[in-house]
Amino acid sequence: MDLNYSPDELAFRDEVRGWLRSNLPDDLRAKMEGYQELSKDDLLRWHKILARKGWVAPDWPKEWGGTDWNVVQRYIFEEE
């Protein structure tokens, strides 16, 4: 069993990392890195940012507003 990411999965991880680096507001990043609780307003703001990218519901099918990512892509997204 090969547990290493494929080249496509590594490229996807790089895409997610780059997008988060550019789009996650600094104040939310600091709270997350400090394991602080996010307020309702924080969560709403972050979900609006994710929604603009089409990433707010990664587990949903594309026809319902999801990403249609496979299980590995969803795992990578959650880990990042």
Short mmCIF file of C-alpha atoms in Angstrom, two decimals:
data_model
loop_
_atom_site.label_atom_id
_atom_site.label_comp_id
_atom_site.label_asym_id
_atom_site.label_seq_id
_atom_site.Cartn_x
_atom_site.Cartn_y
_atom_site.Cartn_z
CA MET A 1 0.00 0.00 0.00
CA ASP A 2 1.41 3.38 -1.04
CA LEU A 3 0.50 6.12 1.42
CA ASN A 4 2.41 8.86 -0.38
CA TYR A 5 0.54 11.58 -2.24
CA SER A 6 0.50 11.42 -6.02
CA PRO A 7 1.92 14.32 -8.05
CA ASP A 8 -1.66 15.56 -8.66
CA GLU A 9 -2.43 15.41 -4.95
CA LEU A 10 0.77 17.29 -4.12
CA ALA A 11 -0.17 19.95 -6.68
CA PHE A 12 -3.62 20.20 -5.10
CA ARG A 13 -2.05 20.59 -1.64
CA ASP A 14 0.16 23.38 -2.99
CA GLU A 15 -2.89 25.08 -4.51
CA VAL A 16 -4.78 24.91 -1.20
CA ARG A 17 -1.77 26.16 0.78
CA GLY A 18 -1.21 29.06 -1.57
CA TRP A 19 -4.85 30.05 -1.57
CA LEU A 20 -5.05 29.91 2.23
CA ARG A 21 -1.87 31.94 2.54
CA SER A 22 -3.40 34.62 0.33
CA ASN A 23 -6.99 34.57 1.60
CA LEU A 24 -7.10 33.63 5.27
CA PRO A 25 -7.24 36.94 7.17
CA ASP A 26 -4.34 37.45 9.58
CA ASP A 27 -6.59 37.84 12.62
CA LEU A 28 -8.34 34.53 11.91
CA ARG A 29 -5.02 32.82 11.21
CA ALA A 30 -3.70 34.01 14.59
CA LYS A 31 -6.77 32.70 16.39
CA MET A 32 -6.54 29.32 14.65
CA GLU A 33 -2.82 28.97 15.27
CA GLY A 34 -3.39 29.92 18.92
CA TYR A 35 -6.24 27.40 19.25
CA GLN A 36 -8.61 30.22 20.16
CA GLU A 37 -12.32 29.88 19.65
CA LEU A 38 -13.68 31.64 16.58
CA SER A 39 -16.71 33.85 17.11
CA LYS A 40 -19.88 33.53 15.07
CA ASP A 41 -18.81 36.62 13.10
CA ASP A 42 -15.37 35.07 12.48
CA LEU A 43 -16.97 31.89 11.15
CA LEU A 44 -19.42 33.78 8.95
CA ARG A 45 -16.65 35.90 7.48
CA TRP A 46 -14.50 32.84 6.79
CA HIS A 47 -17.38 30.91 5.24
CA LYS A 48 -18.12 33.84 2.92
CA ILE A 49 -14.49 33.80 1.79
CA LEU A 50 -14.64 30.04 1.21
CA ALA A 51 -17.96 30.41 -0.63
CA ARG A 52 -16.47 32.90 -3.09
CA LYS A 53 -13.87 30.25 -3.98
CA GLY A 54 -16.51 27.49 -4.09
CA TRP A 55 -14.90 25.68 -1.16
CA VAL A 56 -17.51 26.20 1.56
CA ALA A 57 -18.96 22.67 1.28
CA PRO A 58 -16.14 20.32 0.22
CA ASP A 59 -18.10 17.18 1.11
CA TRP A 60 -21.12 18.06 -1.03
CA PRO A 61 -21.63 17.06 -4.66
CA LYS A 62 -20.91 19.79 -7.20
CA GLU A 63 -24.56 20.02 -8.29
CA TRP A 64 -25.47 21.10 -4.73
CA GLY A 65 -22.72 23.69 -4.43
CA GLY A 66 -19.91 21.39 -3.32
CA THR A 67 -16.48 20.75 -4.75
CA ASP A 68 -16.81 17.15 -5.93
CA TRP A 69 -13.39 16.48 -4.40
CA ASN A 70 -12.36 12.90 -3.75
CA VAL A 71 -11.62 11.66 -0.25
CA VAL A 72 -7.90 12.42 -0.50
CA GLN A 73 -8.53 15.99 -1.66
CA ARG A 74 -10.97 16.53 1.22
CA TYR A 75 -8.40 15.15 3.66
CA ILE A 76 -5.70 17.45 2.28
CA PHE A 77 -8.03 20.45 2.51
CA GLU A 78 -8.97 19.68 6.12
CA GLU A 79 -5.33 19.14 7.10
CA GLU A 80 -4.25 22.46 5.63
#
